[in-house]
Tab-separated table of C-alpha atoms and ligand atoms in Angstrom:
chain	number	residue	atom	x	y	z
X	1	UNK	CA	-19.584	-5.919	-8.286
X	2	UNK	CA	-18.632	-2.690	-5.793
X	3	UNK	CA	-19.144	-3.765	-2.242
X	4	UNK	CA	-18.826	-1.335	1.056
X	5	UNK	CA	-18.249	-2.864	4.329
X	6	UNK	CA	-19.083	-0.135	7.505
X	7	UNK	CA	-18.302	-0.365	10.965
X	8	UNK	CA	-15.964	0.254	14.025
X	9	UNK	CA	-12.715	-1.315	14.781
X	10	UNK	CA	-13.291	-5.278	14.942
X	11	UNK	CA	-16.774	-5.708	13.430
X	12	UNK	CA	-15.384	-7.871	11.182
X	13	UNK	CA	-14.748	-5.565	8.415
X	14	UNK	CA	-11.138	-7.605	6.914
X	15	UNK	CA	-12.087	-11.368	8.180
X	16	UNK	CA	-15.089	-10.988	6.123
X	17	UNK	CA	-13.412	-9.114	3.322
X	18	UNK	CA	-11.562	-11.877	2.590
X	19	UNK	CA	-14.247	-14.210	2.227
X	20	UNK	CA	-16.099	-12.062	0.212
X	21	UNK	CA	-13.155	-12.140	-2.041
X	22	UNK	CA	-12.951	-15.922	-2.210
X	23	UNK	CA	-16.775	-15.757	-2.889
X	24	UNK	CA	-17.386	-13.496	-5.600
X	25	UNK	CA	-14.020	-13.205	-7.510
X	26	UNK	CA	-13.508	-9.592	-6.178
X	27	UNK	CA	-10.492	-7.627	-4.374
X	28	UNK	CA	-10.720	-6.624	-0.973
X	29	UNK	CA	-9.508	-2.734	-0.936
X	30	UNK	CA	-8.586	-1.943	2.604
X	31	UNK	CA	-7.435	1.590	3.146
X	32	UNK	CA	-5.506	0.047	6.525
X	33	UNK	CA	-3.582	-2.293	4.748
X	34	UNK	CA	-2.347	-0.349	2.231
X	35	UNK	CA	-1.405	2.245	4.617
X	36	UNK	CA	1.028	-0.473	7.039
X	37	UNK	CA	2.566	-1.634	3.966
X	38	UNK	CA	3.432	2.012	3.046
X	39	UNK	CA	4.721	2.581	6.869
X	40	UNK	CA	6.436	-0.890	5.681
X	41	UNK	CA	8.450	0.295	2.649
X	42	UNK	CA	9.221	3.736	4.779
X	43	UNK	CA	7.514	5.812	2.147
X	44	UNK	CA	7.126	9.931	2.641
X	45	UNK	CA	2.928	8.305	2.508
X	46	UNK	CA	4.090	5.483	5.329
X	47	UNK	CA	6.133	8.317	7.209
X	48	UNK	CA	3.158	10.850	7.522
X	49	UNK	CA	0.766	8.195	8.390
X	50	UNK	CA	2.735	6.113	10.964
X	51	UNK	CA	2.042	8.326	14.159
X	52	UNK	CA	-1.397	9.012	13.457
X	53	UNK	CA	-1.757	5.479	12.850
X	54	UNK	CA	0.079	4.033	16.640
X	55	UNK	CA	-2.083	7.164	18.094
X	56	UNK	CA	-5.444	5.293	16.859
X	57	UNK	CA	-6.428	8.617	14.554
X	58	UNK	CA	-7.383	9.203	11.096
X	59	UNK	CA	-5.000	9.883	8.525
X	60	UNK	CA	-5.593	12.821	6.263
X	61	UNK	CA	-8.686	13.008	3.730
X	62	UNK	CA	-6.182	13.918	0.756
X	63	UNK	CA	-4.101	11.594	1.796
X	64	UNK	CA	-6.206	9.215	1.198
X	65	UNK	CA	-8.481	10.163	-1.330
X	66	UNK	CA	-5.528	10.504	-3.745
X	67	UNK	CA	-4.382	6.447	-2.654
X	68	UNK	CA	-7.743	4.919	-3.108
X	69	UNK	CA	-8.664	7.001	-6.259
X	70	UNK	CA	-5.126	5.797	-8.312
X	71	UNK	CA	-5.783	2.080	-6.409
X	72	UNK	CA	-9.184	1.804	-7.945
X	73	UNK	CA	-7.511	2.267	-11.673
X	74	UNK	CA	-5.542	-0.723	-11.468
X	75	UNK	CA	-6.412	-3.490	-13.560
X	76	UNK	CA	-7.483	-5.944	-10.843
X	77	UNK	CA	-10.312	-3.818	-9.267
X	78	UNK	CA	-11.694	-4.109	-13.070
X	79	UNK	CA	-14.037	-7.135	-11.981
X	80	UNK	CA	-15.294	-5.383	-8.564
X	81	UNK	CA	-13.941	-4.348	-5.314
X	82	UNK	CA	-14.717	-4.504	-1.575
X	83	UNK	CA	-14.355	-0.961	0.697
X	84	UNK	CA	-12.832	-2.044	3.502
X	85	UNK	CA	-11.969	0.827	5.998
X	86	UNK	CA	-13.029	3.746	3.577
X	87	UNK	CA	-14.589	5.970	3.245
X	88	UNK	CA	-14.216	7.226	6.542
X	89	UNK	CA	-15.012	10.655	7.026
X	90	UNK	CA	-17.806	12.566	5.287
X	91	UNK	CA	-15.485	14.464	3.474
X	92	UNK	CA	-14.051	10.550	2.203
X	93	UNK	CA	-17.601	9.852	1.373
X	94	UNK	CA	-17.921	12.665	-0.646
X	95	UNK	CA	-15.073	12.316	-2.364
X	96	UNK	CA	-16.146	8.527	-3.118
X	97	UNK	CA	-18.934	9.699	-5.171
X	98	UNK	CA	-16.861	12.689	-7.250
X	99	UNK	CA	-14.626	9.350	-8.080
X	100	UNK	CA	-17.410	6.920	-8.535
X	101	UNK	CA	-18.899	9.879	-11.354
X	102	UNK	CA	-15.590	10.593	-12.741
X	103	UNK	CA	-14.798	6.828	-13.166
X	104	UNK	CA	-18.257	5.774	-14.570
X	105	UNK	CA	-18.579	3.434	-11.318
X	106	UNK	CA	-21.103	2.592	-9.119
X	107	UNK	CA	-21.620	1.100	-5.817
X	108	UNK	CA	-23.614	-2.184	-5.245
X	109	UNK	CA	-24.067	-2.413	-2.143
X	110	UNK	CA	-23.160	-0.607	1.125
X	111	UNK	CA	-23.476	-2.753	4.679
X	112	UNK	CA	-22.743	-1.771	7.694
X	113	UNK	CA	-21.822	-4.547	10.558
X	114	UNK	CA	-23.347	-3.700	13.405
X	115	UNK	CA	-21.610	-4.215	17.026
X	116	UNK	CA	-21.485	-3.400	20.407
X	117	UNK	CA	-18.182	-1.311	21.084
X	118	UNK	CA	-17.464	-3.486	24.558
X	119	UNK	CA	-17.251	-6.310	22.562
X	120	UNK	CA	-14.440	-4.607	20.220
X	121	UNK	CA	-11.739	-4.634	22.451
X	122	UNK	CA	-11.119	-8.265	23.091
X	123	UNK	CA	-11.593	-8.635	19.313
X	124	UNK	CA	-8.616	-6.622	18.131
X	125	UNK	CA	-6.374	-7.236	21.221
X	126	UNK	CA	-6.618	-10.741	20.509
X	127	UNK	CA	-6.230	-10.664	16.385
X	128	UNK	CA	-3.272	-11.961	15.190
X	129	UNK	CA	-1.908	-12.846	11.412
X	130	UNK	CA	0.080	-15.106	9.649
X	131	UNK	CA	3.675	-13.247	8.730
X	132	UNK	CA	3.276	-15.083	5.458
X	133	UNK	CA	0.505	-14.769	3.755
X	134	UNK	CA	-1.725	-12.418	5.850
X	135	UNK	CA	-4.516	-14.726	6.711
X	136	UNK	CA	-6.355	-13.892	9.945
X	137	UNK	CA	-6.269	-15.238	13.270
X	138	UNK	CA	-7.996	-14.615	16.776
X	139	UNK	CA	-6.618	-16.069	20.482
X	140	UNK	CA	-10.354	-17.007	21.251
X	141	UNK	CA	-12.268	-16.420	18.286
X	142	UNK	CA	-10.404	-17.967	15.080
X	143	UNK	CA	-7.825	-20.226	15.819
X	144	UNK	CA	-5.489	-22.058	13.359
X	145	UNK	CA	-6.288	-25.917	13.379
X	146	UNK	CA	-2.769	-27.192	14.548
X	147	UNK	CA	-1.917	-24.138	17.329
X	148	UNK	CA	0.777	-22.102	15.420
X	149	UNK	CA	0.844	-23.285	12.514
X	150	UNK	CA	-1.164	-21.461	9.591
X	151	UNK	CA	-4.259	-23.170	8.001
X	152	UNK	CA	-3.501	-21.151	4.571
X	153	UNK	CA	0.464	-21.620	4.055
X	154	UNK	CA	1.576	-23.279	6.649
X	155	UNK	CA	3.443	-20.291	8.348
X	156	UNK	CA	5.011	-20.619	11.671
X	157	UNK	CA	5.163	-16.710	12.261
X	158	UNK	CA	2.667	-14.611	13.038
X	159	UNK	CA	2.584	-10.330	13.945
X	160	UNK	CA	0.365	-8.335	16.059
X	161	UNK	CA	-0.223	-4.987	14.415
X	162	UNK	CA	1.429	-1.904	16.650
X	163	UNK	CA	-2.556	-0.154	16.716
X	164	UNK	CA	-4.084	-3.558	18.578
X	165	UNK	CA	-3.214	-2.421	22.376
X	166	UNK	CA	-6.472	-1.431	24.599
X	167	UNK	CA	-5.326	1.914	25.093
X	168	UNK	CA	-5.428	2.656	21.769
X	169	UNK	CA	-8.112	0.713	20.306
X	170	UNK	CA	-9.958	2.970	22.587
X	171	UNK	CA	-9.080	6.320	20.404
X	172	UNK	CA	-9.704	4.148	17.196
X	173	UNK	CA	-13.081	3.627	18.573
X	174	UNK	CA	-13.297	7.737	19.539
X	175	UNK	CA	-11.988	7.983	16.742
X	176	UNK	CA	-15.084	6.062	14.730
X	177	UNK	CA	-17.908	7.524	16.920
X	178	UNK	CA	-16.395	11.144	16.335
X	179	UNK	CA	-15.649	11.145	12.392
X	180	UNK	CA	-17.264	7.910	10.930
X	181	UNK	CA	-20.469	6.853	12.391
X	182	UNK	CA	-21.833	10.166	10.162
X	183	UNK	CA	-21.416	8.609	7.554
X	184	UNK	CA	-23.921	5.478	8.596
X	185	UNK	CA	-26.555	8.295	7.992
X	186	UNK	CA	-24.952	9.670	4.813
X	187	UNK	CA	-25.416	6.755	3.284
X	188	UNK	CA	-29.018	5.810	5.108
X	189	UNK	CA	-30.268	9.343	4.052
X	190	UNK	CA	-29.501	7.700	0.007
X	191	UNK	CA	-31.720	4.710	0.869
X	192	UNK	CA	-28.754	1.990	0.242
X	193	UNK	CA	-27.700	1.211	3.538
X	194	UNK	CA	-28.178	-2.380	4.428
X	195	UNK	CA	-27.230	-4.132	7.899
X	196	UNK	CA	-25.998	-7.410	9.357
X	197	UNK	CA	-25.489	-8.441	13.088
X	198	UNK	CA	-21.740	-8.448	13.216
X	199	UNK	CA	-21.678	-9.902	16.462
X	200	UNK	CA	-23.101	-13.228	15.589
X	201	UNK	CA	-19.991	-16.319	15.160
X	202	UNK	CA	-18.085	-15.670	12.440
X	203	UNK	CA	-20.014	-18.103	9.680
X	204	UNK	CA	-23.124	-16.322	10.579
X	205	UNK	CA	-22.132	-13.244	9.763
X	206	UNK	CA	-20.678	-14.390	5.937
X	207	UNK	CA	-24.172	-16.235	5.786
X	208	UNK	CA	-25.568	-12.859	6.412
X	209	UNK	CA	-23.432	-10.626	3.817
X	210	UNK	CA	-24.053	-13.445	1.280
X	211	UNK	CA	-27.991	-12.649	1.563
X	212	UNK	CA	-28.217	-9.283	1.624
X	213	UNK	CA	-25.260	-9.016	-1.574
X	214	UNK	CA	-27.750	-11.782	-3.456
Y	301	AP5	P1	-7.907	-0.185	9.618
Y	301	AP5	O1	-6.781	-1.188	9.417
Y	301	AP5	O2	-8.535	0.098	8.841
Y	301	AP5	O3	-8.298	-0.527	11.261
Y	301	AP5	P2	-10.061	-0.552	11.804
Y	301	AP5	O4	-11.072	0.008	11.278
Y	301	AP5	O5	-9.630	0.099	13.063
Y	301	AP5	O6	-10.312	-2.042	11.363
Y	301	AP5	P3	-9.645	-3.000	11.787
Y	301	AP5	O7	-8.726	-3.708	11.256
Y	301	AP5	O8	-8.727	-2.968	13.379
Y	301	AP5	O9	-11.540	-4.391	12.086
Y	301	AP5	P4	-11.853	-4.923	11.175
Y	301	AP5	O10	-13.493	-4.944	11.217
Y	301	AP5	O11	-11.027	-5.401	9.933
Y	301	AP5	O12	-11.903	-6.373	12.276
Y	301	AP5	P5	-11.030	-7.891	12.012
Y	301	AP5	O13	-12.185	-8.543	11.096
Y	301	AP5	O14	-10.367	-8.012	11.913
Y	301	AP5	O15	-7.111	0.880	9.711
Y	301	AP5	C1	-5.972	1.342	10.835
Y	301	AP5	C2	-5.884	2.741	10.920
Y	301	AP5	O16	-5.526	3.368	9.746
Y	301	AP5	C3	-7.021	4.057	11.647
Y	301	AP5	O17	-7.036	3.280	13.118
Y	301	AP5	C4	-6.099	5.240	10.718
Y	301	AP5	O18	-5.115	5.272	11.585
Y	301	AP5	C5	-5.732	4.243	9.089
Y	301	AP5	N1	-6.825	4.287	8.684
Y	301	AP5	C6	-7.016	3.770	7.770
Y	301	AP5	N2	-8.369	4.022	6.719
Y	301	AP5	C7	-8.283	5.274	7.048
Y	301	AP5	C8	-9.405	5.957	6.299
Y	301	AP5	N3	-10.083	5.750	5.558
Y	301	AP5	N4	-8.691	7.500	6.738
Y	301	AP5	C9	-8.453	8.003	7.658
Y	301	AP5	N5	-7.329	7.305	7.978
Y	301	AP5	C10	-7.667	5.578	8.164
Y	301	AP5	O19	-11.954	-8.622	12.913
Y	301	AP5	C11	-11.043	-8.312	13.888
Y	301	AP5	C12	-10.749	-9.470	15.043
Y	301	AP5	O20	-11.903	-10.111	15.806
Y	301	AP5	C13	-9.776	-10.762	14.521
Y	301	AP5	O21	-8.866	-11.449	15.293
Y	301	AP5	C14	-11.269	-11.585	14.434
Y	301	AP5	O22	-10.715	-12.863	14.030
Y	301	AP5	C15	-12.211	-11.648	15.083
Y	301	AP5	N6	-13.796	-11.562	14.253
Y	301	AP5	C16	-13.981	-11.272	13.504
Y	301	AP5	N7	-15.108	-11.264	13.551
Y	301	AP5	C17	-15.979	-12.003	14.676
Y	301	AP5	C18	-16.624	-12.685	14.660
Y	301	AP5	N8	-18.122	-12.595	13.738
Y	301	AP5	N9	-16.866	-13.056	15.838
Y	301	AP5	C19	-15.807	-13.338	17.063
Y	301	AP5	N10	-14.568	-12.657	16.385
Y	301	AP5	C20	-14.599	-12.222	15.489
C-alpha cells in the first residue's frame, strides 16, 4: 500500500505516519527526517540543505527527487510506504508521477490533513522527540505517561528541532502556502484527493485516516 499525507507544518503528518506504520506494516518516508539525517552526518547533501531548512525555505527539487527515488528502491519499501513531506512543489508532484510510472507503482491514497494555521505554531513550538528512539511528544497535547521518560523505549534524553521556533515556523507556513498548497489542487483535479479533519484529537485523526484507507 502506498499512501501520501499532505498538510502544512504541524498538521500531524509525522505523528499519524508513525501510527499507520504500525497499523499497516508499511514504512514512513519523511523527506524532513531524511534531510535531518544528512545534516547530522555532515554529508554534502546535508551541508546544502542545512541553511535552507533553518530558514524555513524548501530544499531544491532535484536534490529531493533524487533522494526519494533511490529511497523507494530499497528493500524495506517493497511492502509499501507513507510519503510524509513529499511532494512539496508542483515539479516534485510531476516528478513523482514519472517516477511511479517508471517503477510501475501506483498511489493508493492521497490524504489532506486540514488544519488552521493559527494552531500550528503552538503545536510545533511544543514538539519534542526522544533522542534514543525518535518517538514524538508535545508539551501539552502528547505528554509521556511518566514525565521525562519515553513511553516507547524508557529513554530520558529528548531533543527539539532547530527549525521549531516561532519565527521559522511562520516562514515554513508561508513556504507551504506559496509552494505546497497548489499540489492540493493538482491531486483534487486528478480526482484522488481525500481529506480528514486534522484539528480533531490525535486518536480521532487516526480513526478518520483508517476509515479513508479502509
Ligand atoms: P519536515 O520535517 O517535513 O517538516 P514539516 O512539513 O514542516 O512538518 P512537521 O514535521 O513540522 O509537521 P508534521 O505535520 O509532521 O507534524 P507532527 O506530527 O510532528 O520538513 C522540514 C524541512 O525540511 C522543510 O522546512 C524543508 O526545508 C525541508 N524539506 C522536507 N521535505 C522537503 C521537500 N519535499 N522539498 C523541499 N524541502 C523539504 O505534529 C506536530 C506536533 O503537534 C507534535 O508535537 C504532535 O504531538 C502534535 N500533534 C499532532 N497531531 C495533533 C493533533 N491532532 N492534536 C494536537 N496535537 C497534535
